[in-house]
CSV table of C-alpha atoms in Angstrom, one decimal:
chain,number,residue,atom,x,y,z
K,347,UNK,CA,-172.5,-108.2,12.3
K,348,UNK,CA,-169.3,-108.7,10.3
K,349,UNK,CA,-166.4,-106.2,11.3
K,350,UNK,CA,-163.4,-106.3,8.6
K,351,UNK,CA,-159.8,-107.6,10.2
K,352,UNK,CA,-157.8,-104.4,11.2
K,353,UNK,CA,-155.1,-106.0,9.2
K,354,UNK,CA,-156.5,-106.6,6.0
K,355,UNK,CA,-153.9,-104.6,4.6
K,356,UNK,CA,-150.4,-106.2,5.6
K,357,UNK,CA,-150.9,-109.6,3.5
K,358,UNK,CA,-151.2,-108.4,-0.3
K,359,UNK,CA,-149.1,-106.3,-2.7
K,360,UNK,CA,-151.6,-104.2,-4.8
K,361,UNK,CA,-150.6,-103.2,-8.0
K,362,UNK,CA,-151.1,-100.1,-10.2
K,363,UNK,CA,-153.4,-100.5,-13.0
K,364,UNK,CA,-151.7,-99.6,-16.1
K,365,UNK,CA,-151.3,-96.1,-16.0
K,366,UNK,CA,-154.3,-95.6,-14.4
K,367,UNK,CA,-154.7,-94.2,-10.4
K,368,UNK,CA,-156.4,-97.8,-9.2
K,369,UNK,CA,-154.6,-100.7,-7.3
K,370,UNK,CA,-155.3,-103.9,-7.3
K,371,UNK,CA,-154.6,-106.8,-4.7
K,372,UNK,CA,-152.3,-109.1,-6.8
K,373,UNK,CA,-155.4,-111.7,-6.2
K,374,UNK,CA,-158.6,-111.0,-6.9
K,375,UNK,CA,-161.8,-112.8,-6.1
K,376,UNK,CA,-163.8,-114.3,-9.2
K,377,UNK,CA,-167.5,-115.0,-8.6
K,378,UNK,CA,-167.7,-117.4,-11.6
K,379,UNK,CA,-168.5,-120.5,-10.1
K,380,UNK,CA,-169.8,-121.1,-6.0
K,381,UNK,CA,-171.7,-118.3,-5.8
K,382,UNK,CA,-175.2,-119.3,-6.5
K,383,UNK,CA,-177.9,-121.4,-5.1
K,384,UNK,CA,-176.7,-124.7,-5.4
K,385,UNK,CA,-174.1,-123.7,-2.9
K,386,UNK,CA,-174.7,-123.1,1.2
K,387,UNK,CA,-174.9,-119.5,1.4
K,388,UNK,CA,-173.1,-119.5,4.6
K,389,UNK,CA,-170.1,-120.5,2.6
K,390,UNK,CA,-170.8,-117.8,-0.2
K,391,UNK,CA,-170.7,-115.1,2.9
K,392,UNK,CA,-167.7,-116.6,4.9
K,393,UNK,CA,-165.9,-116.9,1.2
K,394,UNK,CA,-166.1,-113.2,0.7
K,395,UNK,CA,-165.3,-112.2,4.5
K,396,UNK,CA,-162.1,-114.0,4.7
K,397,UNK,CA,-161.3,-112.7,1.2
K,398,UNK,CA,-161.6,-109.1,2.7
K,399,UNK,CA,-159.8,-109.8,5.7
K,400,UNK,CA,-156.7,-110.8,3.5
K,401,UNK,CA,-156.5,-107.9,1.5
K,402,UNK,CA,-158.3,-109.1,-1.7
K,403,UNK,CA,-160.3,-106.1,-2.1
K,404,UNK,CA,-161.6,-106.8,-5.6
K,405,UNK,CA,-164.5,-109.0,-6.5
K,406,UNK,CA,-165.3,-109.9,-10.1
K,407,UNK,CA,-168.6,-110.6,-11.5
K,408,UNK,CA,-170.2,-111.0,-14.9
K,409,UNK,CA,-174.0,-110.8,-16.0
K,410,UNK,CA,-174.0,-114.9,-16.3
K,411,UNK,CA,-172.3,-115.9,-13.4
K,412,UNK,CA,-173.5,-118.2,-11.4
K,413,UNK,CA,-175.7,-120.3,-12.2
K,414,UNK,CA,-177.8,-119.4,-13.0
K,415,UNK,CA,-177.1,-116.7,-14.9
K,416,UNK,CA,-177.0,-113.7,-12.6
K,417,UNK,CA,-177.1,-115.5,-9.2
K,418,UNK,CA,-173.6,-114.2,-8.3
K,419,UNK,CA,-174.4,-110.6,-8.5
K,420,UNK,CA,-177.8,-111.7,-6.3
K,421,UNK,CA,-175.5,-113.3,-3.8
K,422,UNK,CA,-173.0,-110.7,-3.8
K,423,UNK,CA,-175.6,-107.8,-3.3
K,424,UNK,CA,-176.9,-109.4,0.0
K,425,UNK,CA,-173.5,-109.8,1.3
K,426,UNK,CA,-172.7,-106.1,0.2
K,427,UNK,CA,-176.1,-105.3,2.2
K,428,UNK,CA,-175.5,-107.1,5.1
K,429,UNK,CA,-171.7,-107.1,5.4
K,430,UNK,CA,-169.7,-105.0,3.4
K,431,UNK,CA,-172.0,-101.7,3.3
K,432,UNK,CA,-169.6,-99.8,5.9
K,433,UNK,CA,-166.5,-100.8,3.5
K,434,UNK,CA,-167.8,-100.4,-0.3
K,435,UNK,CA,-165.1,-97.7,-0.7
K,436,UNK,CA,-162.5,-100.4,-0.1
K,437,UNK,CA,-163.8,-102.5,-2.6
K,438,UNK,CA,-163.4,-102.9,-5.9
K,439,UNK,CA,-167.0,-104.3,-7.8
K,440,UNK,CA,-166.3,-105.3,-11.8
K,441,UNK,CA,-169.0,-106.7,-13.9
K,442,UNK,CA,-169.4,-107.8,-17.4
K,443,UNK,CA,-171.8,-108.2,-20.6
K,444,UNK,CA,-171.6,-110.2,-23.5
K,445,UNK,CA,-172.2,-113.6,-23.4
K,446,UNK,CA,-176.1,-114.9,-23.5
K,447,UNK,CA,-178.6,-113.4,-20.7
K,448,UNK,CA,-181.9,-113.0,-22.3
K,449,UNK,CA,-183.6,-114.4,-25.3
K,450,UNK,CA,-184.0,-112.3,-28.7
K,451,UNK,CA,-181.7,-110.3,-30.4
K,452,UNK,CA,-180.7,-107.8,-27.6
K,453,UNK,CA,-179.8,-110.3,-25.0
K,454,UNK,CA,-176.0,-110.8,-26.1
K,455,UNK,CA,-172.8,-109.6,-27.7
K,456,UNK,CA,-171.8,-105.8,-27.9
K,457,UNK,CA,-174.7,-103.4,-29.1
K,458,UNK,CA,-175.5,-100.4,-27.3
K,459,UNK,CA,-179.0,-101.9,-26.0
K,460,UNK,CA,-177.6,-104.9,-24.3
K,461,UNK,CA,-174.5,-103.5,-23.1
K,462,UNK,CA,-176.3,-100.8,-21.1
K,463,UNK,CA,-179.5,-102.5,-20.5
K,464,UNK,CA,-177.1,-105.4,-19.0
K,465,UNK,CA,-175.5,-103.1,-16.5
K,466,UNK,CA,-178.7,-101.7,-15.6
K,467,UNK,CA,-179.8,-105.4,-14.5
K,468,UNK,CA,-176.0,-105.8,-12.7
K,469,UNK,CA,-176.9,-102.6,-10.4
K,470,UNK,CA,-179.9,-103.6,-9.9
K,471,UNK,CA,-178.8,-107.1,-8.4
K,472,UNK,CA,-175.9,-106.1,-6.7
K,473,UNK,CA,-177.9,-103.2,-5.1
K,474,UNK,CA,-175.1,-100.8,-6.0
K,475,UNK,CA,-175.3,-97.6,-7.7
K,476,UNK,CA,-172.1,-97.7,-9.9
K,477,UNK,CA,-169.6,-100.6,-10.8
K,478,UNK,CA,-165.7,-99.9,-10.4
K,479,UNK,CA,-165.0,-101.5,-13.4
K,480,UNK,CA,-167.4,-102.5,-16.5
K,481,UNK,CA,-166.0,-104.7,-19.5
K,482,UNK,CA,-166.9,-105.9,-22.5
K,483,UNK,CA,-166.7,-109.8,-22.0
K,484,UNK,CA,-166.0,-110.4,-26.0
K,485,UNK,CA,-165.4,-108.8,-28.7
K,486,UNK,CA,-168.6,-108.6,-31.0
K,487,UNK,CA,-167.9,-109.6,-34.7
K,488,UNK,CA,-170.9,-107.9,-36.2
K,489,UNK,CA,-171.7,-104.8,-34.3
K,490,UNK,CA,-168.8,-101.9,-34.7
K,491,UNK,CA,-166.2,-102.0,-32.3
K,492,UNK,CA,-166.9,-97.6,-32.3
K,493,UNK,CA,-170.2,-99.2,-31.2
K,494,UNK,CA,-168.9,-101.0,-28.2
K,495,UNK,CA,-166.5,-99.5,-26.6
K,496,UNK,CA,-169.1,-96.1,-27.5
K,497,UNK,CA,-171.4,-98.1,-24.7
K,498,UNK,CA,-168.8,-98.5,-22.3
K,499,UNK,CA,-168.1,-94.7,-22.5
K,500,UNK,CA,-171.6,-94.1,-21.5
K,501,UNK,CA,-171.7,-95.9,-18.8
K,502,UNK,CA,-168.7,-93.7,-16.9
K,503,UNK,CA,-170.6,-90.4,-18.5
K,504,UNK,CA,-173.6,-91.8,-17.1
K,505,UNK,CA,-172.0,-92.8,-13.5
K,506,UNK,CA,-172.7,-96.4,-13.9
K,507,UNK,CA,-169.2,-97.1,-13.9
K,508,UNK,CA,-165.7,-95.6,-12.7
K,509,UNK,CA,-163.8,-97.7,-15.3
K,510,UNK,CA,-164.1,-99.4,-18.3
K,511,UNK,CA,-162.1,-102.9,-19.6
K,512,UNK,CA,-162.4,-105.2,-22.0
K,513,UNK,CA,-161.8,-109.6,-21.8
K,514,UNK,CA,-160.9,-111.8,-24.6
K,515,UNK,CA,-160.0,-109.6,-27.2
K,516,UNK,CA,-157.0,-110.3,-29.4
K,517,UNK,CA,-154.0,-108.0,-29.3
K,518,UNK,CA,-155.3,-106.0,-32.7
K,519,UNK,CA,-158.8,-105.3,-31.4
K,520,UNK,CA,-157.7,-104.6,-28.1
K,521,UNK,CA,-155.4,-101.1,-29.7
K,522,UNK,CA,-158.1,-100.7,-31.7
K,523,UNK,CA,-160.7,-100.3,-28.3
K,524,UNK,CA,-158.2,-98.5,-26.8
K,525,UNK,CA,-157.7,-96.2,-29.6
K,526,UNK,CA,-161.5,-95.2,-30.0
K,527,UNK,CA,-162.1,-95.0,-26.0
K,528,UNK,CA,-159.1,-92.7,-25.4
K,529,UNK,CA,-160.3,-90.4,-28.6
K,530,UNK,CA,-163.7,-90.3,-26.4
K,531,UNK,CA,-161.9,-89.3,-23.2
K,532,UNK,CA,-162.2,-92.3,-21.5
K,533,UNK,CA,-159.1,-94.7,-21.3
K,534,UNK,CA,-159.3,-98.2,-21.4
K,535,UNK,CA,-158.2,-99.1,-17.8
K,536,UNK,CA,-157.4,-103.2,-18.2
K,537,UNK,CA,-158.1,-106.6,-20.3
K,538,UNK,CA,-158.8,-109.9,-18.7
K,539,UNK,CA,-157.4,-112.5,-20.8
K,540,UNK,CA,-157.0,-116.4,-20.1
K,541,UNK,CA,-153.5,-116.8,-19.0
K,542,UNK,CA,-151.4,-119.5,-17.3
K,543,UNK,CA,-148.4,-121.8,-17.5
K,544,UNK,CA,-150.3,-123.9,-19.7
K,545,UNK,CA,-151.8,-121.1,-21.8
K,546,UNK,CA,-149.6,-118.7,-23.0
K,547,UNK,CA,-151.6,-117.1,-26.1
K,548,UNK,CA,-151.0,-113.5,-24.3
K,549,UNK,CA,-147.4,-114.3,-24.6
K,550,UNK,CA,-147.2,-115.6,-28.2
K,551,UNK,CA,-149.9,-113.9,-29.6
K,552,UNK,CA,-148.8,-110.3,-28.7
K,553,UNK,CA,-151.1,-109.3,-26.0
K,554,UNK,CA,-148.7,-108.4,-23.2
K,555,UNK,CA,-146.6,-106.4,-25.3
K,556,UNK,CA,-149.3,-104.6,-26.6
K,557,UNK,CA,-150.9,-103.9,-23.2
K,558,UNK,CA,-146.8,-103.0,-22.0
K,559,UNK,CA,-147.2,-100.3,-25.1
K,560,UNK,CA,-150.6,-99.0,-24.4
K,561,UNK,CA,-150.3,-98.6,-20.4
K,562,UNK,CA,-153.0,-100.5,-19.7
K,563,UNK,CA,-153.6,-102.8,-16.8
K,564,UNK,CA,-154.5,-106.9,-16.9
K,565,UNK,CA,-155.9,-109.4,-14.6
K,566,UNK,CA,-155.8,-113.0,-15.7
K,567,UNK,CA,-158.3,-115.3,-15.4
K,568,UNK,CA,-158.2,-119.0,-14.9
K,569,UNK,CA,-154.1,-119.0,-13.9
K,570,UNK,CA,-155.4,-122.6,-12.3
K,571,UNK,CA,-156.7,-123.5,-15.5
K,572,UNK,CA,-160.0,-124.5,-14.6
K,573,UNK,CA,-158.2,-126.8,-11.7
K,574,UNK,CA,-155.6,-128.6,-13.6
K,575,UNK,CA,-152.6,-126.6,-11.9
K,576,UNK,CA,-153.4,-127.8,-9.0
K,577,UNK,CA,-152.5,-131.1,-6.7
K,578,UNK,CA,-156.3,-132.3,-7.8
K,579,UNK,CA,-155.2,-134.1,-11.1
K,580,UNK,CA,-151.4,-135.1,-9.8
K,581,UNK,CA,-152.8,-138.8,-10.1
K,582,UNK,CA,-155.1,-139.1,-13.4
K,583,UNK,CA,-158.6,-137.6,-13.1
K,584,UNK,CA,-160.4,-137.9,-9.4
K,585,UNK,CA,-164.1,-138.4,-8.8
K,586,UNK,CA,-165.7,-135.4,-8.6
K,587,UNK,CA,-163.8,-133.1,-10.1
K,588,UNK,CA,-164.7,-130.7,-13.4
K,589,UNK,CA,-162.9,-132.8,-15.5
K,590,UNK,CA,-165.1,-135.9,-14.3
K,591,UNK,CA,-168.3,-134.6,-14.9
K,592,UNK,CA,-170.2,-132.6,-17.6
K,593,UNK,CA,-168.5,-129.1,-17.3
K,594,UNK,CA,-168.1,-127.6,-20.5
K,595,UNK,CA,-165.2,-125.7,-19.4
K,596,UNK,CA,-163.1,-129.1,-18.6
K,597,UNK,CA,-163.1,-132.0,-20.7
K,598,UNK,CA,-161.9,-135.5,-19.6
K,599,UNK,CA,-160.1,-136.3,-22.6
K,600,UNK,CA,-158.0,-132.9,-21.5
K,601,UNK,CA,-156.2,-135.1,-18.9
K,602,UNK,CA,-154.1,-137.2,-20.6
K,603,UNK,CA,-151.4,-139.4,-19.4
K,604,UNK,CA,-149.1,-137.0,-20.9
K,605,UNK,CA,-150.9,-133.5,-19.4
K,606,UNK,CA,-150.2,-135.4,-15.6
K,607,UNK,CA,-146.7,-136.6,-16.7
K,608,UNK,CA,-145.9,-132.9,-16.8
K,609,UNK,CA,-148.0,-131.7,-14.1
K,610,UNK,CA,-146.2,-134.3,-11.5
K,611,UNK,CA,-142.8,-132.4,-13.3
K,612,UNK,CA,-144.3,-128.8,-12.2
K,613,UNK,CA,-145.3,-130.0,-8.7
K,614,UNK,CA,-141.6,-131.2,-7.9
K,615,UNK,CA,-140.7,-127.6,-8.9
K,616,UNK,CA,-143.3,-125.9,-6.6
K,617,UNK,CA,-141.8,-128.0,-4.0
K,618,UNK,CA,-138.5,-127.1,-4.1
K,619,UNK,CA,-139.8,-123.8,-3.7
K,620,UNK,CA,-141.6,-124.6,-0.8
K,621,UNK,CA,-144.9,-124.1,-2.7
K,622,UNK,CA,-147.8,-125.8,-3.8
K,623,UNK,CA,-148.3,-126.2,-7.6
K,624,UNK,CA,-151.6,-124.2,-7.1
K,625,UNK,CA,-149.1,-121.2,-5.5
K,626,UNK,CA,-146.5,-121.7,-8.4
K,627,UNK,CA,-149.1,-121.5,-11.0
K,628,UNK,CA,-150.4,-118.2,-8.8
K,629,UNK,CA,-146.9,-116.6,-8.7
K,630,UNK,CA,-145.6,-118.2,-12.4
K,631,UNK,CA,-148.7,-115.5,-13.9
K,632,UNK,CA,-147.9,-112.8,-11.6
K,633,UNK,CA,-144.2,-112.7,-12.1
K,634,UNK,CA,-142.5,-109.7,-13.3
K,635,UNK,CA,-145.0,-107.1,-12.7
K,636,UNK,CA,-146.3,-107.0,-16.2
K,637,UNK,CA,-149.9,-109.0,-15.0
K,638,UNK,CA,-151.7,-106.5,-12.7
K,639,UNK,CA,-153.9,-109.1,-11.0
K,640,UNK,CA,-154.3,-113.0,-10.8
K,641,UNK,CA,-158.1,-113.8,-10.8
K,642,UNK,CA,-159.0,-116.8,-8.3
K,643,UNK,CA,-162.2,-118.7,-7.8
K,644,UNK,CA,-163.0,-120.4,-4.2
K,645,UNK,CA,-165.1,-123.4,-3.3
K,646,UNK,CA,-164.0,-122.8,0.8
K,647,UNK,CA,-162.3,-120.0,2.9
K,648,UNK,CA,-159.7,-122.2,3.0
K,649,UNK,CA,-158.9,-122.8,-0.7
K,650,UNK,CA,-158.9,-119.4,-0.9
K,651,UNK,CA,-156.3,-118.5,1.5
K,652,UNK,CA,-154.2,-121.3,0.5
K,653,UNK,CA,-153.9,-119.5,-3.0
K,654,UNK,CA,-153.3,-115.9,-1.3
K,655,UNK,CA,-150.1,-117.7,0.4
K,656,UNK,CA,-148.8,-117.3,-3.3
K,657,UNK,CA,-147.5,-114.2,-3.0
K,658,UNK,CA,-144.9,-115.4,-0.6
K,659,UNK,CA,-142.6,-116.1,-2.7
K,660,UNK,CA,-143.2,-114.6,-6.5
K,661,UNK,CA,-139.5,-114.6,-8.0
K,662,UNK,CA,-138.9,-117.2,-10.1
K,663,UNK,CA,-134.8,-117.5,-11.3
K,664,UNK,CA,-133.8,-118.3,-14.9
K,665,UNK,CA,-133.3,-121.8,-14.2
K,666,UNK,CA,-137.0,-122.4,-12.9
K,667,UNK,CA,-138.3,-120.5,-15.6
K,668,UNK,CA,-136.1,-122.6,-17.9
K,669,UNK,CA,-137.4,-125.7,-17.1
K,670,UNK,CA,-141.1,-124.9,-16.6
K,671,UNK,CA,-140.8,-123.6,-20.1
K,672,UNK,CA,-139.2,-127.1,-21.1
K,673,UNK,CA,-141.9,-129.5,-19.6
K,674,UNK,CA,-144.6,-127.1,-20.7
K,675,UNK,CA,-143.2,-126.9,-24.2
């Protein structure tokens, strides 16, 4: 039987969400990949534990994680059964609808039916009676935002969920959810955008300020993007990796010589601060306060607490910011 570290507390700052009561570790677990049955299950379980004994007490899911679709809400509700039933008020569950689950009409995008009939299916596999957190995974160009984010209100009047959140919605549409949900009496709690050194749409498109102005949390996902701010690609494209196979998240022509030029460039930074480039790129997203919560994925206990030693050291000074703006560009 797993028993929790007594100490799970003294490694991670955890961050207020927006203006909301919830805290957040300031890394969060993110079941997208690993957790499904093409992985040993022994690693799925001793993934989560040491998560938990570090002080990452929030685990993110969607409807399609996996794969397949849905096998990392399966995996996590028979670790939740077996080892984290004395401690779900520690934890922090969030799920998602939007992308594809089912055939037909109703089995994507942001209509009442799926919405709602998706988190049915999430509680169903997780063995949980509400989620902390339920999002809207994308924006949905033909249904009516009043729709969506109508949906999402449900599900807290219903007690499905505690909090609602939406990912991958532009700055515009992201005041307009916010807008509708708070005129229903339920606040938009957080976004989850794409955010790293090497993607800063949040930045230049307006979404950080706009989040800064509406009070409401973020967690970014991918702040590794999808591997490449790490030591894996410091030397062209290795065997095995996402960008060497058929991922459609990571394509091999991504890698150019000029992409590792500049990675070597931000590894000799993360050095002089006695970091990896994995830990910069962790600390880089989570600087300043203004991102609640770095999403991290984990292919070994170990990976994973390599990327919670970020938070060692998360001030960056002008010069360093400086020059990872000039080799990004």
């Amino acid at each position: 039987m797993y028993t929790a570290h007594p100490d799970r507390y003294a490694t991670l700052p955890y961050r207020r969400t927006g203006r909301s009561g919830l805290k957040l570790p300031a890394l969060s677990l993110g079941l997208w990949h690993n957790f499904g049955p093409d992985r040993p299950v022994e690693t799925q379980r001793a993934i989560l534990r040491r998560a938990f004994d570090l002080g990452v007490t929030h685990f993110d899911l969607a409807n399609n994680y996996g794969p397949p679709p849905g096998a990392a809400e399966s995996a996590l509700g028979e670790a939740l059964k077996d080892d984290f039933a004395p401690y779900r008020d520690e934890l922090v569950i969030s799920t998602k609808a939007g992308y594809l689950m089912w055939p037909g009409p109703y089995g994507e995008w942001g209509s009442r039916k799926y919405l709602l009939s998706s988190l049915d299916q999430s509680l169903k596999r997780m063995g949980l009676e509400y989620v902390d957190i339920f999002y809207s995974h994308r924006p949905d160009p033909e249904t009516p935002l009043e729709e969506t984010m109508g949906a999402l209100h449900s599900a807290v009047r219903q007690g499905k969920a505690l909090y609602v959140g939406v990912s991958n919605y532009s700055a515009e549409q992201t005041r307009e959810a916010a807008r509708i949900l708070a005129d229903l009496g339920t606040p938009l709690l957080i976004h989850q955008p794409r955010y790293s050194m090497l993607d800063r749409r949040p930045e230049t498109e307006g979404l950080l300020d706009t989040l800064d102005e509406l009070e409401t949390g973020s967690i970014a996902y991918s702040p590794l993007e999808q591997g490449l701010l790490t030591a894996r690609y410091l030397d062209g494209i290795p065997e095995g990796s996402r960008a060497a196979s058929d991922s459609p998240f990571l394509d091999s022509d991504a890698v150019t010589e000029d992409l590792v030029a500049k990675l070597r460039e931000l590894d000799g930074i993360a050095k002089s601060r006695g970091q990896s480039l994995a830990q910069m790129a962790l600390a880089w997203v989570l600087r300043g306060g203004r991102v609640t919560s770095a999403l991290v994925g984990a292919s070994s206990p170990e990976q994973l607490a390599d990327s919670v030693a970020a938070v060692g050291n998360m001030d960056f000074d002008a010069e360093e910011l400086a020059r990872i703006d000039e080799i990004v560009g």
